[in-house]
């Protein structure tokens, strides 16, 4: 169905979102950032991945049980990562809710097939997921998010604004802490939109900032499978840690466990979208790695190991499969061997030196005393002349004679 929406309404930034671009699509540097009074800044970015989110939920809970999980100053979430982000942001006291969400959810709790799907805006109806989000995101949950936001911590969720073709970064803590009557409805709509896989799940319509018309929002993973923007790294912190938790594998190819593609429209579309997002995921992770290294922060990456089977279909929520993934993530966190310092399979030219380490090395080299000038050495630099310098000097002497 054709929609009439002005350019201003299509590209406007909602009051609950962070302004990333101006009206001429130039990149802005938002003043928005965490405001915590401490020396360390801890950021965790939770990726998309559908049912594979069970791995991330298990890892987070195992991390709590190991006693080493920090309080995160910034939490970001996309798609399934957005659904778990509120509980991660509030802290370990909501671990039980996180576990229940990712060990009991079934496909029927997420969507039902629409008979008119081929002729509508999606193949499936996500009314069950909307109801599940409403059960999880209560006034109590929202108040807990608002309380942490007022302490200076930040929670961001990404959606894709299909009308403008840009990523929207929502300041969920600010929405929760607002006194606007629509705060809980908007909060839930954003979570639903962030998980709305285009074509499969119904887009979510969110009122435009202009007050005229509505913007169409879908899965944030279309533009950003993992959410980290440079403004999140701003602030006078001595140490910055960025944790990237990928709810999926980073294999080169599809797992044998996935099997052959079902030869129908749904099967082909599902696998195509999965592969498209998998390729985009790796590129996004590398981009984040470069940004983090240049910012002098510490990069930490966790994902489903190659020897652990992910779900056969991330859009098919089977508690038996999800519980296995949950326990795999939990066991990995307890072992203490799960954070990688760089993306897998990097080649030498792809590695980026950390800016902090480079600065330290530069200072150390500058402070080293220069060696005394020895026989035949340059008195100014203390360095012995090279073979070529010596040859040139000999030729000049010969010319004089």
Coordinates of C-alpha atoms in Angstrom, one line a residue:
X1 CA 0.0 0.0 0.0
X2 CA 1.4 3.4 -1.0
X3 CA 2.2 5.8 1.8
X4 CA 2.4 9.6 1.7
X5 CA 5.2 10.9 3.9
X6 CA 7.1 14.2 3.6
X7 CA 10.9 14.2 3.4
X8 CA 11.0 16.0 6.7
X9 CA 8.9 13.4 8.4
X10 CA 10.8 10.5 6.7
X11 CA 14.2 11.7 7.9
X12 CA 13.3 13.4 11.2
X13 CA 14.9 12.2 14.4
X14 CA 12.5 11.1 17.2
X15 CA 12.9 12.7 20.6
X16 CA 13.8 9.2 22.0
X17 CA 16.6 8.7 19.5
X18 CA 20.2 10.1 19.2
X19 CA 20.7 12.5 16.3
X20 CA 23.4 10.9 14.1
X21 CA 22.9 13.0 10.9
X22 CA 21.7 16.5 10.1
X23 CA 19.1 17.2 7.4
X24 CA 21.8 17.1 4.7
X25 CA 22.9 13.6 5.9
X26 CA 26.2 14.9 7.3
X27 CA 27.5 13.0 10.3
X28 CA 27.0 14.7 13.7
X29 CA 29.0 14.2 16.9
X30 CA 26.4 13.8 19.6
X31 CA 27.1 15.2 23.0
X32 CA 25.2 12.2 24.4
X33 CA 27.4 9.8 26.3
X34 CA 27.7 7.9 29.6
X35 CA 28.2 10.1 32.6
X36 CA 29.7 7.7 35.2
X37 CA 32.3 9.0 37.7
X38 CA 34.9 6.3 37.5
X39 CA 38.2 5.6 35.7
X40 CA 37.0 2.5 33.7
X41 CA 34.4 2.6 31.0
X42 CA 32.9 -0.8 30.2
X43 CA 30.7 -1.2 27.1
X44 CA 29.0 -4.4 25.9
X45 CA 27.4 -4.7 22.5
X46 CA 24.8 -7.6 22.0
X47 CA 24.4 -8.7 18.5
X48 CA 21.4 -10.1 16.6
X49 CA 21.0 -13.9 16.1
X50 CA 17.4 -14.9 16.8
X51 CA 17.3 -18.2 18.7
X52 CA 21.1 -18.2 18.9
X53 CA 20.6 -15.5 21.6
X54 CA 20.4 -18.4 24.0
X55 CA 24.3 -18.6 23.8
X56 CA 24.7 -15.0 24.8
X57 CA 22.2 -15.3 27.6
X58 CA 24.1 -18.4 28.9
X59 CA 27.5 -16.7 28.7
X60 CA 26.2 -13.6 30.6
X61 CA 24.8 -15.7 33.4
X62 CA 27.9 -17.9 33.5
X63 CA 30.0 -14.7 33.7
X64 CA 27.9 -13.7 36.7
X65 CA 28.4 -17.1 38.4
X66 CA 32.2 -16.8 37.8
X67 CA 32.2 -13.6 39.7
X68 CA 34.0 -11.5 37.1
X69 CA 31.2 -9.8 35.2
X70 CA 31.6 -6.0 35.4
X71 CA 28.8 -3.5 35.7
X72 CA 28.4 -2.2 32.1
X73 CA 28.3 1.6 31.7
X74 CA 26.9 1.3 28.2
X75 CA 24.8 -1.6 26.9
X76 CA 23.7 -1.8 23.2
X77 CA 21.5 -4.3 21.6
X78 CA 20.3 -5.2 18.1
X79 CA 17.5 -7.7 17.2
X80 CA 17.7 -10.6 19.7
X81 CA 20.4 -8.5 21.5
X82 CA 17.8 -5.7 21.9
X83 CA 15.4 -8.2 23.5
X84 CA 18.0 -9.2 26.2
X85 CA 19.6 -5.7 26.6
X86 CA 17.2 -4.3 29.2
X87 CA 17.9 -7.2 31.6
X88 CA 21.7 -7.0 31.0
X89 CA 21.6 -3.2 31.6
X90 CA 19.7 -3.6 34.9
X91 CA 22.2 -6.2 36.1
X92 CA 22.5 -9.7 37.4
X93 CA 19.4 -9.4 39.6
X94 CA 17.4 -9.9 36.3
X95 CA 19.5 -13.0 35.2
X96 CA 16.6 -15.3 36.0
X97 CA 14.3 -13.4 33.6
X98 CA 17.0 -13.6 31.0
X99 CA 17.4 -17.3 31.4
X100 CA 13.6 -17.9 31.2
X101 CA 13.3 -15.8 28.0
X102 CA 16.0 -17.9 26.2
X103 CA 15.3 -21.4 27.5
X104 CA 11.5 -21.5 27.4
X105 CA 10.6 -19.5 24.2
X106 CA 9.0 -21.4 21.4
X107 CA 8.3 -20.4 17.8
X108 CA 4.6 -19.9 18.6
X109 CA 5.7 -17.4 21.3
X110 CA 7.3 -15.3 18.5
X111 CA 5.1 -15.5 15.4
X112 CA 2.3 -17.3 13.6
X113 CA 2.1 -17.7 9.8
X114 CA -0.3 -15.4 8.0
X115 CA -2.5 -16.9 5.3
X116 CA -2.3 -13.6 3.3
X117 CA 1.4 -13.2 3.9
X118 CA 2.4 -13.2 0.3
X119 CA 0.1 -10.2 -0.4
X120 CA 0.7 -8.3 2.8
X121 CA 3.7 -6.6 4.5
X122 CA 5.1 -9.8 6.0
X123 CA 4.8 -13.6 5.9
X124 CA 4.2 -13.8 9.6
X125 CA 2.3 -12.1 12.4
X126 CA 4.4 -11.1 15.4
X127 CA 1.5 -10.5 17.8
X128 CA 2.8 -13.4 20.0
X129 CA 6.2 -11.6 20.3
X130 CA 4.5 -8.3 21.1
X131 CA 2.6 -10.0 23.9
X132 CA 5.8 -11.7 25.2
X133 CA 7.6 -8.3 25.2
X134 CA 4.7 -6.8 27.1
X135 CA 5.1 -9.5 29.8
X136 CA 8.8 -8.9 30.1
X137 CA 8.9 -5.1 29.9
X138 CA 6.6 -4.0 32.7
X139 CA 6.4 -0.7 34.5
X140 CA 8.7 -2.2 37.1
X141 CA 11.3 -3.1 34.4
X142 CA 11.1 0.4 32.9
X143 CA 11.5 2.0 36.3
X144 CA 14.6 -0.1 36.9
X145 CA 16.1 1.0 33.5
X146 CA 15.2 4.7 34.3
X147 CA 17.0 4.4 37.7
X148 CA 20.2 3.2 36.1
X149 CA 20.0 5.8 33.4
X150 CA 19.8 8.6 36.1
X151 CA 23.1 7.2 37.5
X152 CA 24.8 8.1 34.2
X153 CA 24.7 4.7 32.6
X154 CA 23.3 4.3 29.0
X155 CA 21.2 1.7 27.1
X156 CA 21.0 2.0 23.3
X157 CA 19.0 -0.1 20.8
X158 CA 19.2 0.0 17.0
X159 CA 16.4 -0.2 14.5
X160 CA 16.5 0.5 10.7
X161 CA 14.4 3.4 9.5
X162 CA 13.4 1.9 6.1
X163 CA 11.9 5.3 5.0
X164 CA 15.2 7.1 5.3
X165 CA 17.5 4.1 4.8
X166 CA 19.4 4.9 8.0
X167 CA 20.1 3.3 11.4
X168 CA 18.2 4.8 14.3
X169 CA 19.9 4.6 17.7
X170 CA 17.4 4.8 20.5
X171 CA 18.3 6.1 24.0
X172 CA 16.2 3.6 25.9
X173 CA 17.1 4.9 29.3
X174 CA 16.0 8.4 28.4
X175 CA 12.7 7.0 27.1
X176 CA 12.2 5.0 30.3
X177 CA 13.1 8.0 32.5
X178 CA 10.8 10.4 30.6
X179 CA 7.4 11.5 32.0
X180 CA 5.7 11.0 28.6
X181 CA 2.6 8.9 28.7
X182 CA 3.6 6.9 25.7
X183 CA 7.0 5.8 27.2
X184 CA 6.2 2.1 27.8
X185 CA 4.4 1.7 24.4
X186 CA 7.3 3.4 22.6
X187 CA 9.9 1.3 24.5
X188 CA 8.1 -2.0 23.6
X189 CA 7.6 -0.9 19.9
X190 CA 11.3 -0.2 19.6
X191 CA 12.2 -3.7 20.9
X192 CA 9.7 -5.3 18.5
X193 CA 11.0 -3.2 15.6
X194 CA 14.6 -4.1 16.3
X195 CA 13.7 -7.8 15.9
X196 CA 11.4 -7.4 12.9
X197 CA 13.3 -9.3 10.1
X198 CA 12.1 -7.7 6.9
X199 CA 9.6 -9.7 4.9
X200 CA 9.2 -12.3 7.7
X201 CA 8.0 -10.0 10.5
X202 CA 5.7 -7.1 10.3
X203 CA 7.4 -3.7 10.3
X204 CA 6.7 -1.4 13.3
X205 CA 5.3 2.1 12.6
X206 CA 6.7 4.8 14.9
X207 CA 5.4 8.4 14.9
X208 CA 7.6 10.8 13.0
X209 CA 9.2 13.6 15.1
X210 CA 7.3 16.2 13.0
X211 CA 4.0 14.8 14.3
X212 CA 2.8 14.1 10.8
X213 CA 2.9 10.5 9.6
X214 CA 4.7 7.4 10.8
X215 CA 8.2 6.0 10.0
X216 CA 8.6 2.3 9.1
X217 CA 11.2 0.6 11.3
X218 CA 12.6 -2.9 11.0
X219 CA 15.4 -5.1 12.3
X220 CA 18.4 -3.0 13.3
X221 CA 20.6 -5.7 11.9
X222 CA 19.8 -4.6 8.3
X223 CA 22.2 -1.6 8.9
X224 CA 24.1 -2.6 12.1
X225 CA 24.2 -6.2 13.3
X226 CA 26.3 -4.9 16.2
X227 CA 25.9 -1.4 17.6
X228 CA 28.9 0.7 18.5
X229 CA 29.1 4.4 17.6
X230 CA 32.2 6.5 18.2
X231 CA 30.4 8.9 20.6
X232 CA 30.0 6.0 23.0
X233 CA 33.8 6.0 23.5
X234 CA 34.0 9.6 24.5
X235 CA 34.7 10.7 28.0
X236 CA 37.7 11.2 30.4
X237 CA 38.3 7.5 31.2
X238 CA 41.7 6.0 31.8
X239 CA 40.7 2.5 30.6
X240 CA 38.0 1.6 28.1
X241 CA 36.8 -2.0 27.6
X242 CA 34.6 -2.9 24.7
X243 CA 32.9 -6.3 24.8
X244 CA 31.3 -7.6 21.6
X245 CA 29.0 -10.6 22.3
X246 CA 28.0 -12.2 19.0
X247 CA 24.9 -14.4 19.2
X248 CA 26.1 -16.7 16.4
X249 CA 29.1 -18.2 14.8
X250 CA 31.8 -16.5 12.7
X251 CA 32.5 -19.5 10.5
X252 CA 33.5 -19.1 6.9
X253 CA 30.7 -21.3 5.7
X254 CA 27.3 -22.6 6.8
X255 CA 27.5 -25.3 9.4
X256 CA 26.8 -28.9 8.2
X257 CA 24.2 -29.0 11.0
X258 CA 22.1 -26.5 9.0
X259 CA 21.6 -29.0 6.2
X260 CA 20.4 -28.4 2.6
X261 CA 18.1 -25.4 1.9
X262 CA 14.4 -26.2 1.8
X263 CA 13.4 -25.6 -1.9
X264 CA 10.5 -23.2 -1.3
X265 CA 10.1 -19.5 -1.0
X266 CA 10.4 -19.4 2.8
X267 CA 13.4 -21.8 3.0
X268 CA 15.3 -19.9 0.3
X269 CA 14.5 -16.5 1.8
X270 CA 15.5 -17.5 5.3
X271 CA 18.8 -18.9 4.3
X272 CA 19.6 -15.9 2.0
X273 CA 18.8 -13.5 4.8
X274 CA 20.9 -15.5 7.3
X275 CA 23.9 -15.5 4.9
X276 CA 23.5 -11.9 4.1
X277 CA 23.5 -10.9 7.8
X278 CA 26.4 -13.3 8.5
X279 CA 28.6 -11.6 6.0
X280 CA 27.5 -8.1 7.2
X281 CA 28.2 -9.2 10.8
X282 CA 31.9 -10.0 10.1
X283 CA 32.4 -6.7 8.3
X284 CA 30.8 -4.8 11.1
X285 CA 32.9 -6.5 13.8
X286 CA 36.1 -5.7 11.9
X287 CA 35.0 -2.1 11.6
X288 CA 34.4 -2.0 15.3
X289 CA 37.7 -3.6 16.0
X290 CA 39.5 -0.8 14.0
X291 CA 37.5 1.9 15.8
X292 CA 38.3 0.4 19.2
X293 CA 42.0 0.0 18.5
X294 CA 42.3 3.6 17.2
X295 CA 40.5 4.8 20.3
X296 CA 43.1 3.1 22.5
X297 CA 40.4 0.9 24.1
X298 CA 40.6 -2.8 24.7
X299 CA 38.7 -5.1 22.3
X300 CA 37.1 -8.3 23.6
X301 CA 35.1 -10.6 21.3
X302 CA 33.0 -13.7 22.1
X303 CA 31.0 -15.8 19.7
X304 CA 29.7 -19.4 19.4
X305 CA 32.9 -21.6 19.0
X306 CA 33.2 -23.6 15.8
X307 CA 32.9 -26.9 17.8
X308 CA 29.5 -25.8 19.2
X309 CA 26.5 -26.3 17.0
X310 CA 24.2 -23.2 16.7
X311 CA 20.5 -23.7 16.1
X312 CA 19.5 -25.2 12.7
X313 CA 17.4 -22.2 12.0
X314 CA 17.7 -18.9 14.0
X315 CA 14.1 -18.1 13.3
X316 CA 12.9 -21.4 14.6
X317 CA 12.7 -21.2 18.4
X318 CA 13.1 -24.7 19.9
X319 CA 13.7 -24.9 23.7
X320 CA 15.7 -28.1 23.4
X321 CA 18.2 -26.6 21.0
X322 CA 18.3 -23.3 22.9
X323 CA 18.9 -24.9 26.2
X324 CA 22.0 -26.7 24.8
X325 CA 23.3 -23.4 23.5
X326 CA 22.5 -21.7 26.8
X327 CA 24.5 -24.3 28.7
X328 CA 27.4 -24.1 26.2
X329 CA 27.6 -20.3 26.7
X330 CA 27.4 -20.8 30.5
X331 CA 30.1 -23.4 30.6
X332 CA 32.4 -21.2 28.4
X333 CA 32.0 -18.2 30.7
X334 CA 32.8 -20.3 33.8
X335 CA 36.0 -21.6 32.1
X336 CA 37.3 -18.1 31.7
X337 CA 38.5 -18.7 28.2
X338 CA 36.1 -16.9 25.9
X339 CA 37.2 -13.4 25.1
X340 CA 39.3 -13.0 22.0
X341 CA 41.4 -9.9 21.4
X342 CA 40.7 -9.7 17.6
X343 CA 38.3 -11.0 15.0
X344 CA 39.2 -14.5 13.7
X345 CA 41.2 -15.1 10.5
X346 CA 42.9 -11.7 10.4
X347 CA 45.8 -11.3 8.0
X348 CA 48.9 -9.3 9.0
X349 CA 47.9 -6.2 7.0
X350 CA 44.4 -6.2 8.6
X351 CA 45.7 -5.9 12.1
X352 CA 45.6 -2.5 13.7
X353 CA 48.0 -1.4 16.5
X354 CA 46.2 -0.1 19.6
X355 CA 46.6 3.7 19.9
X356 CA 47.4 3.5 23.6
X357 CA 50.2 1.0 23.1
X358 CA 51.6 3.0 20.2
X359 CA 51.7 6.1 22.3
X360 CA 53.5 4.3 25.2
X361 CA 56.1 2.9 22.8
X362 CA 56.7 6.4 21.2
X363 CA 57.3 7.9 24.7
X364 CA 59.6 5.0 25.6
X365 CA 61.6 5.4 22.4
X366 CA 61.9 9.2 22.8
X367 CA 63.1 8.8 26.4
X368 CA 65.9 6.3 25.5
X369 CA 69.4 8.0 25.6
X370 CA 71.1 8.1 22.2
X371 CA 74.3 6.1 21.9
X372 CA 77.6 7.9 22.2
X373 CA 79.2 8.7 18.9
X374 CA 81.9 6.1 18.2
X375 CA 84.6 5.9 15.7
X376 CA 83.4 6.7 12.3
X377 CA 79.9 7.7 13.7
X378 CA 78.0 10.9 13.0
X379 CA 78.5 13.2 15.9
X380 CA 75.0 14.6 15.7
X381 CA 73.0 11.4 15.6
X382 CA 75.5 8.9 17.1
X383 CA 74.7 6.5 14.2
X384 CA 77.5 4.8 12.1
X385 CA 77.4 5.7 8.4
X386 CA 75.8 3.1 6.1
X387 CA 77.8 1.3 3.4
X388 CA 76.3 3.7 0.8
X389 CA 77.3 6.7 2.9
X390 CA 80.8 5.4 3.2
X391 CA 81.0 4.7 -0.6
X392 CA 79.8 8.2 -1.4
X393 CA 82.4 9.7 0.9
X394 CA 85.1 7.7 -0.7
X395 CA 84.1 8.8 -4.2
X396 CA 84.1 12.5 -3.0
X397 CA 87.7 12.1 -1.6
X398 CA 88.8 10.5 -4.9
X399 CA 87.4 13.4 -6.9
X400 CA 89.3 15.9 -4.8
X401 CA 92.6 14.1 -5.6

